[in-house]
Amino acid sequence: MTTSSWAVRRLHAVDDAHIDGLTRVLIDCVEGGASVSFMQPLSRERAVTFWRRVAHGVAAGERALLVAEDGQGLCGTVQLVFDLPENQPHRADLAKMLVHRRARRQGLGAALMRAAEATARDCGKTLLVLDAVTGGDAARLYERLGWTRVGDIPGYALMPQGGLCSTTVYYRNL
Ligand SMILES: CC(C)(COP(=O)(O)OP(=O)(O)OC[C@H]1O[C@@H](n2cnc3c(N)ncnc32)[C@H](O)[C@@H]1OP(=O)(O)O)[C@@H](O)C(=O)NCCC(=O)NCCS
């Protein structure tokens, strides 16, 4: 068993150091072949722009941002998106679940999911929705944690190096 030495927390304000750490994690995941909205190669500039938008969303209360840090800095993150239509105040989308390759397979993905679910409950949410590449590492994680599989959408997105992949939609009642 690997000894885990990270801590997970919610960021209520996002500074430049956080943006830098989040950028490193996102670039590492895309370089590692994760289908998380971006194509390879993901430039630092584009990744920073993405996280600055997220930071604005956090400041506006439109999303919750959780991060995990280890001895080397930021090593994982996940978001809850609250900015949804007014007829869906009870739910959130779970998005951008990312663990740096150096910190994988130690239980951090599961810890981030549990922290995100607890945060959603604290915010009064009763339903979470997400999607993940069909049959991938993330899909396995969500199924292990008890999320309900809704179904697959073939040819939903491109993998970062090209080539279409299917996505699977999941939900969880809290
Ligand atoms: C999907 C992802 C978040 C999982 O993160 P993780 O930290 O590796 O997740 P966990 O450690 O909780 O679980 C991963 C595996 O490690 C195993 N594991 C957990 N703790 C372990 C330990 N202490 N020792 C050995 N194995 C362990 C789990 O059983 C699981 O095994 P499996 O993949 O064979 O089912 C990560 O792979 C990732 O960031 N991928 C790229 C980005 C991505 O695709 N995000 C999803 C968008 S929907």
mmCIF file of C-alpha atoms and ligand atoms in Angstrom:
data_model
loop_
_atom_site.group_PDB
_atom_site.id
_atom_site.type_symbol
_atom_site.label_atom_id
_atom_site.label_comp_id
_atom_site.label_asym_id
_atom_site.label_seq_id
_atom_site.Cartn_x
_atom_site.Cartn_y
_atom_site.Cartn_z
ATOM 1 C CA MET A 1 0.000 0.000 0.000
ATOM 2 C CA THR A 2 1.204 3.503 -0.797
ATOM 3 C CA THR A 3 1.142 5.954 2.100
ATOM 4 C CA SER A 4 -0.960 8.946 1.115
ATOM 5 C CA SER A 5 0.224 12.356 2.239
ATOM 6 C CA TRP A 6 -2.135 14.857 0.687
ATOM 7 C CA ALA A 7 -4.845 17.082 2.124
ATOM 8 C CA VAL A 8 -8.075 18.095 0.369
ATOM 9 C CA ARG A 9 -9.710 21.495 0.923
ATOM 10 C CA ARG A 10 -12.154 23.894 -0.689
ATOM 11 C CA LEU A 11 -10.752 27.128 -2.104
ATOM 12 C CA HIS A 12 -13.016 30.124 -1.559
ATOM 13 C CA ALA A 13 -10.539 32.495 -3.217
ATOM 14 C CA VAL A 14 -8.129 31.526 -5.995
ATOM 15 C CA ASP A 15 -4.747 33.297 -6.164
ATOM 16 C CA ASP A 16 -1.908 33.182 -8.724
ATOM 17 C CA ALA A 17 -0.122 30.353 -6.898
ATOM 18 C CA HIS A 18 -3.272 28.239 -7.057
ATOM 19 C CA ILE A 19 -3.676 29.063 -10.773
ATOM 20 C CA ASP A 20 -0.086 27.959 -11.353
ATOM 21 C CA GLY A 21 -0.609 24.671 -9.510
ATOM 22 C CA LEU A 22 -3.944 23.980 -11.212
ATOM 23 C CA THR A 23 -2.369 24.726 -14.595
ATOM 24 C CA ARG A 24 0.395 22.172 -13.951
ATOM 25 C CA VAL A 25 -2.145 19.511 -12.990
ATOM 26 C CA LEU A 26 -4.341 20.165 -16.047
ATOM 27 C CA ILE A 27 -1.382 20.096 -18.466
ATOM 28 C CA ASP A 28 -0.083 16.888 -16.869
ATOM 29 C CA CYS A 29 -3.488 15.207 -17.301
ATOM 30 C CA VAL A 30 -3.856 16.288 -20.953
ATOM 31 C CA GLU A 31 -0.265 15.197 -21.700
ATOM 32 C CA GLY A 32 -1.168 11.875 -20.095
ATOM 33 C CA GLY A 33 -4.028 11.425 -22.587
ATOM 34 C CA ALA A 34 -7.042 12.441 -20.468
ATOM 35 C CA SER A 35 -10.113 13.658 -22.391
ATOM 36 C CA VAL A 36 -10.997 16.721 -20.302
ATOM 37 C CA SER A 37 -12.096 19.302 -22.931
ATOM 38 C CA PHE A 38 -8.634 20.074 -24.329
ATOM 39 C CA MET A 39 -6.515 18.866 -27.249
ATOM 40 C CA GLN A 40 -2.750 18.182 -27.157
ATOM 41 C CA PRO A 41 -0.547 20.115 -26.900
ATOM 42 C CA LEU A 42 -2.205 22.277 -24.239
ATOM 43 C CA SER A 43 -0.236 25.502 -23.874
ATOM 44 C CA ARG A 44 0.349 27.047 -20.468
ATOM 45 C CA GLU A 45 -1.391 30.209 -21.693
ATOM 46 C CA ARG A 46 -4.618 28.367 -22.602
ATOM 47 C CA ALA A 47 -4.605 26.435 -19.351
ATOM 48 C CA VAL A 48 -4.085 29.634 -17.317
ATOM 49 C CA THR A 49 -6.956 31.302 -19.209
ATOM 50 C CA PHE A 50 -9.204 28.361 -18.343
ATOM 51 C CA TRP A 51 -8.334 28.509 -14.618
ATOM 52 C CA ARG A 52 -8.770 32.292 -14.491
ATOM 53 C CA ARG A 53 -12.335 31.795 -15.742
ATOM 54 C CA VAL A 54 -12.861 29.156 -13.058
ATOM 55 C CA ALA A 55 -11.480 31.584 -10.455
ATOM 56 C CA HIS A 56 -14.073 34.178 -11.537
ATOM 57 C CA GLY A 57 -16.773 31.518 -11.203
ATOM 58 C CA VAL A 58 -15.604 30.707 -7.692
ATOM 59 C CA ALA A 59 -15.627 34.395 -6.740
ATOM 60 C CA ALA A 60 -19.156 34.718 -8.160
ATOM 61 C CA GLY A 61 -20.403 31.686 -6.209
ATOM 62 C CA GLU A 62 -21.124 29.867 -9.469
ATOM 63 C CA ARG A 63 -18.842 26.965 -8.671
ATOM 64 C CA ALA A 64 -17.038 25.268 -5.798
ATOM 65 C CA LEU A 65 -13.381 24.386 -6.334
ATOM 66 C CA LEU A 66 -11.663 21.704 -4.280
ATOM 67 C CA VAL A 67 -7.924 21.070 -4.362
ATOM 68 C CA ALA A 68 -5.530 18.494 -2.956
ATOM 69 C CA GLU A 69 -1.957 19.331 -2.038
ATOM 70 C CA ASP A 70 1.041 17.142 -1.299
ATOM 71 C CA GLY A 71 4.660 17.962 -0.428
ATOM 72 C CA GLN A 72 5.288 19.129 -4.003
ATOM 73 C CA GLY A 73 2.240 21.390 -4.215
ATOM 74 C CA LEU A 74 -1.146 21.073 -5.843
ATOM 75 C CA CYS A 75 -1.741 17.502 -7.054
ATOM 76 C CA GLY A 76 -5.502 17.152 -7.598
ATOM 77 C CA THR A 77 -8.730 19.070 -8.057
ATOM 78 C CA VAL A 78 -12.459 18.767 -8.740
ATOM 79 C CA GLN A 79 -15.311 21.269 -9.222
ATOM 80 C CA LEU A 80 -19.012 21.546 -8.543
ATOM 81 C CA VAL A 81 -20.857 23.745 -11.028
ATOM 82 C CA PHE A 82 -23.810 25.591 -9.463
ATOM 83 C CA ASP A 83 -24.479 27.948 -12.377
ATOM 84 C CA LEU A 84 -27.482 26.024 -13.731
ATOM 85 C CA PRO A 85 -30.991 26.982 -14.920
ATOM 86 C CA GLU A 86 -33.302 28.347 -12.215
ATOM 87 C CA ASN A 87 -35.490 25.234 -12.314
ATOM 88 C CA GLN A 88 -32.542 23.095 -11.089
ATOM 89 C CA PRO A 89 -31.530 24.719 -7.787
ATOM 90 C CA HIS A 90 -31.217 21.345 -6.062
ATOM 91 C CA ARG A 91 -28.457 19.953 -8.270
ATOM 92 C CA ALA A 92 -24.887 20.528 -9.429
ATOM 93 C CA ASP A 93 -22.649 19.192 -12.185
ATOM 94 C CA LEU A 94 -19.395 17.613 -11.078
ATOM 95 C CA ALA A 95 -16.556 18.594 -13.421
ATOM 96 C CA LYS A 96 -12.805 18.635 -14.066
ATOM 97 C CA MET A 97 -11.811 15.840 -11.736
ATOM 98 C CA LEU A 98 -8.032 15.821 -12.191
ATOM 99 C CA VAL A 99 -5.252 14.009 -10.334
ATOM 100 C CA HIS A 100 -1.610 14.611 -11.313
ATOM 101 C CA ARG A 101 0.048 11.405 -12.514
ATOM 102 C CA ARG A 102 2.489 11.538 -9.580
ATOM 103 C CA ALA A 103 -0.399 11.183 -7.085
ATOM 104 C CA ARG A 104 -2.591 8.552 -8.777
ATOM 105 C CA ARG A 105 -3.662 5.140 -7.467
ATOM 106 C CA GLN A 106 -3.341 6.169 -3.823
ATOM 107 C CA GLY A 107 -7.004 6.908 -3.169
ATOM 108 C CA LEU A 108 -6.888 10.648 -3.941
ATOM 109 C CA GLY A 109 -9.547 10.434 -6.686
ATOM 110 C CA ALA A 110 -11.912 8.759 -4.240
ATOM 111 C CA ALA A 111 -11.070 11.316 -1.532
ATOM 112 C CA LEU A 112 -11.785 14.224 -3.901
ATOM 113 C CA MET A 113 -15.120 12.669 -4.869
ATOM 114 C CA ARG A 114 -16.159 12.211 -1.247
ATOM 115 C CA ALA A 115 -15.110 15.783 -0.429
ATOM 116 C CA ALA A 116 -17.077 17.100 -3.433
ATOM 117 C CA GLU A 117 -20.162 15.146 -2.388
ATOM 118 C CA ALA A 118 -19.873 16.483 1.177
ATOM 119 C CA THR A 119 -19.484 20.035 -0.139
ATOM 120 C CA ALA A 120 -22.548 19.612 -2.362
ATOM 121 C CA ARG A 121 -24.583 18.378 0.627
ATOM 122 C CA ASP A 122 -23.368 21.343 2.716
ATOM 123 C CA CYS A 123 -24.577 23.626 -0.101
ATOM 124 C CA GLY A 124 -28.031 22.047 0.004
ATOM 125 C CA LYS A 125 -27.689 20.023 -3.200
ATOM 126 C CA THR A 126 -29.451 16.663 -3.471
ATOM 127 C CA LEU A 127 -28.471 15.548 -6.981
ATOM 128 C CA LEU A 128 -25.115 15.430 -8.791
ATOM 129 C CA VAL A 129 -24.514 14.695 -12.491
ATOM 130 C CA LEU A 130 -21.289 14.039 -14.419
ATOM 131 C CA ASP A 131 -19.963 12.370 -17.531
ATOM 132 C CA ALA A 132 -16.768 10.453 -18.176
ATOM 133 C CA VAL A 133 -15.024 8.619 -21.009
ATOM 134 C CA THR A 134 -16.751 5.242 -21.319
ATOM 135 C CA GLY A 135 -14.789 2.472 -19.634
ATOM 136 C CA GLY A 136 -11.933 4.760 -18.506
ATOM 137 C CA ASP A 137 -10.180 5.152 -15.144
ATOM 138 C CA ALA A 138 -12.663 7.816 -14.049
ATOM 139 C CA ALA A 139 -15.742 5.787 -15.027
ATOM 140 C CA ARG A 140 -14.404 2.879 -12.934
ATOM 141 C CA LEU A 141 -13.901 5.217 -9.984
ATOM 142 C CA TYR A 142 -17.451 6.617 -10.153
ATOM 143 C CA GLU A 143 -18.985 3.151 -10.403
ATOM 144 C CA ARG A 144 -16.908 1.952 -7.448
ATOM 145 C CA LEU A 145 -18.214 4.891 -5.412
ATOM 146 C CA GLY A 146 -21.833 3.994 -6.184
ATOM 147 C CA TRP A 147 -22.764 6.479 -8.898
ATOM 148 C CA THR A 148 -25.629 5.337 -11.144
ATOM 149 C CA ARG A 149 -24.831 4.819 -14.821
ATOM 150 C CA VAL A 150 -27.446 6.469 -17.082
ATOM 151 C CA GLY A 151 -26.057 5.478 -20.486
ATOM 152 C CA ASP A 152 -23.457 6.072 -23.175
ATOM 153 C CA ILE A 153 -23.275 8.702 -25.922
ATOM 154 C CA PRO A 154 -21.108 7.324 -28.764
ATOM 155 C CA GLY A 155 -18.706 9.715 -30.498
ATOM 156 C CA TYR A 156 -19.247 12.446 -27.909
ATOM 157 C CA ALA A 157 -15.780 14.046 -27.859
ATOM 158 C CA LEU A 158 -12.264 13.850 -29.218
ATOM 159 C CA MET A 159 -9.427 12.312 -27.245
ATOM 160 C CA PRO A 160 -6.609 14.886 -26.764
ATOM 161 C CA GLN A 161 -4.475 13.257 -29.452
ATOM 162 C CA GLY A 162 -7.476 12.841 -31.808
ATOM 163 C CA GLY A 163 -10.043 10.113 -32.372
ATOM 164 C CA LEU A 164 -13.618 10.124 -31.088
ATOM 165 C CA CYS A 165 -14.564 8.599 -27.752
ATOM 166 C CA SER A 166 -17.872 7.698 -26.155
ATOM 167 C CA THR A 167 -18.984 9.312 -22.909
ATOM 168 C CA THR A 168 -21.024 7.768 -20.099
ATOM 169 C CA VAL A 169 -23.427 9.887 -18.036
ATOM 170 C CA TYR A 170 -23.734 9.222 -14.280
ATOM 171 C CA TYR A 171 -25.808 10.675 -11.437
ATOM 172 C CA ARG A 172 -25.835 10.413 -7.674
ATOM 173 C CA ASN A 173 -28.603 11.209 -5.221
ATOM 174 C CA LEU A 174 -27.170 12.695 -2.043
HETATM 175 C C1 LIG B 1 -9.597 9.277 -12.870
HETATM 176 C C2 LIG B 1 -8.634 9.809 -11.822
HETATM 177 C C3 LIG B 1 -9.150 11.129 -11.280
HETATM 178 C C4 LIG B 1 -8.500 8.797 -10.677
HETATM 179 O O1 LIG B 1 -7.643 9.358 -9.686
HETATM 180 P P1 LIG B 1 -6.839 8.439 -8.648
HETATM 181 O O2 LIG B 1 -6.324 9.336 -7.600
HETATM 182 O O3 LIG B 1 -5.879 7.573 -9.352
HETATM 183 O O4 LIG B 1 -8.040 7.538 -8.063
HETATM 184 P P2 LIG B 1 -7.971 6.447 -6.889
HETATM 185 O O5 LIG B 1 -6.568 6.340 -6.390
HETATM 186 O O6 LIG B 1 -9.029 6.758 -5.920
HETATM 187 O O7 LIG B 1 -8.377 5.111 -7.667
HETATM 188 C C5 LIG B 1 -7.641 4.688 -8.804
HETATM 189 C C6 LIG B 1 -7.199 3.243 -8.681
HETATM 190 O O8 LIG B 1 -6.194 3.106 -7.669
HETATM 191 C C7 LIG B 1 -6.571 2.080 -6.754
HETATM 192 N N1 LIG B 1 -6.056 2.449 -5.435
HETATM 193 C C8 LIG B 1 -6.595 3.365 -4.586
HETATM 194 N N2 LIG B 1 -5.828 3.455 -3.470
HETATM 195 C C9 LIG B 1 -4.796 2.609 -3.637
HETATM 196 C C10 LIG B 1 -3.678 2.271 -2.820
HETATM 197 N N3 LIG B 1 -3.482 2.856 -1.638
HETATM 198 N N4 LIG B 1 -2.801 1.360 -3.299
HETATM 199 C C11 LIG B 1 -2.996 0.787 -4.520
HETATM 200 N N5 LIG B 1 -4.052 1.061 -5.340
HETATM 201 C C12 LIG B 1 -4.930 1.968 -4.895
HETATM 202 C C13 LIG B 1 -8.075 2.046 -6.838
HETATM 203 O O9 LIG B 1 -8.604 0.811 -6.405
HETATM 204 C C14 LIG B 1 -8.301 2.281 -8.323
HETATM 205 O O10 LIG B 1 -8.077 1.063 -9.018
HETATM 206 P P3 LIG B 1 -8.717 0.742 -10.479
HETATM 207 O O11 LIG B 1 -8.391 1.889 -11.384
HETATM 208 O O12 LIG B 1 -8.040 -0.508 -10.882
HETATM 209 O O13 LIG B 1 -10.194 0.626 -10.277
HETATM 210 C C15 LIG B 1 -7.215 10.014 -12.449
HETATM 211 O O14 LIG B 1 -6.834 8.819 -13.110
HETATM 212 C C16 LIG B 1 -7.128 11.164 -13.414
HETATM 213 O O15 LIG B 1 -6.941 12.318 -13.022
HETATM 214 N N6 LIG B 1 -7.216 10.889 -14.715
HETATM 215 C C17 LIG B 1 -7.043 11.916 -15.738
HETATM 216 C C18 LIG B 1 -8.141 12.966 -15.725
HETATM 217 C C19 LIG B 1 -9.500 12.386 -15.952
HETATM 218 O O16 LIG B 1 -9.703 11.544 -16.810
HETATM 219 N N7 LIG B 1 -10.457 12.877 -15.159
HETATM 220 C C20 LIG B 1 -11.824 12.438 -15.217
HETATM 221 C C21 LIG B 1 -12.677 13.370 -15.933
HETATM 222 S S1 LIG B 1 -14.366 12.747 -15.953
#
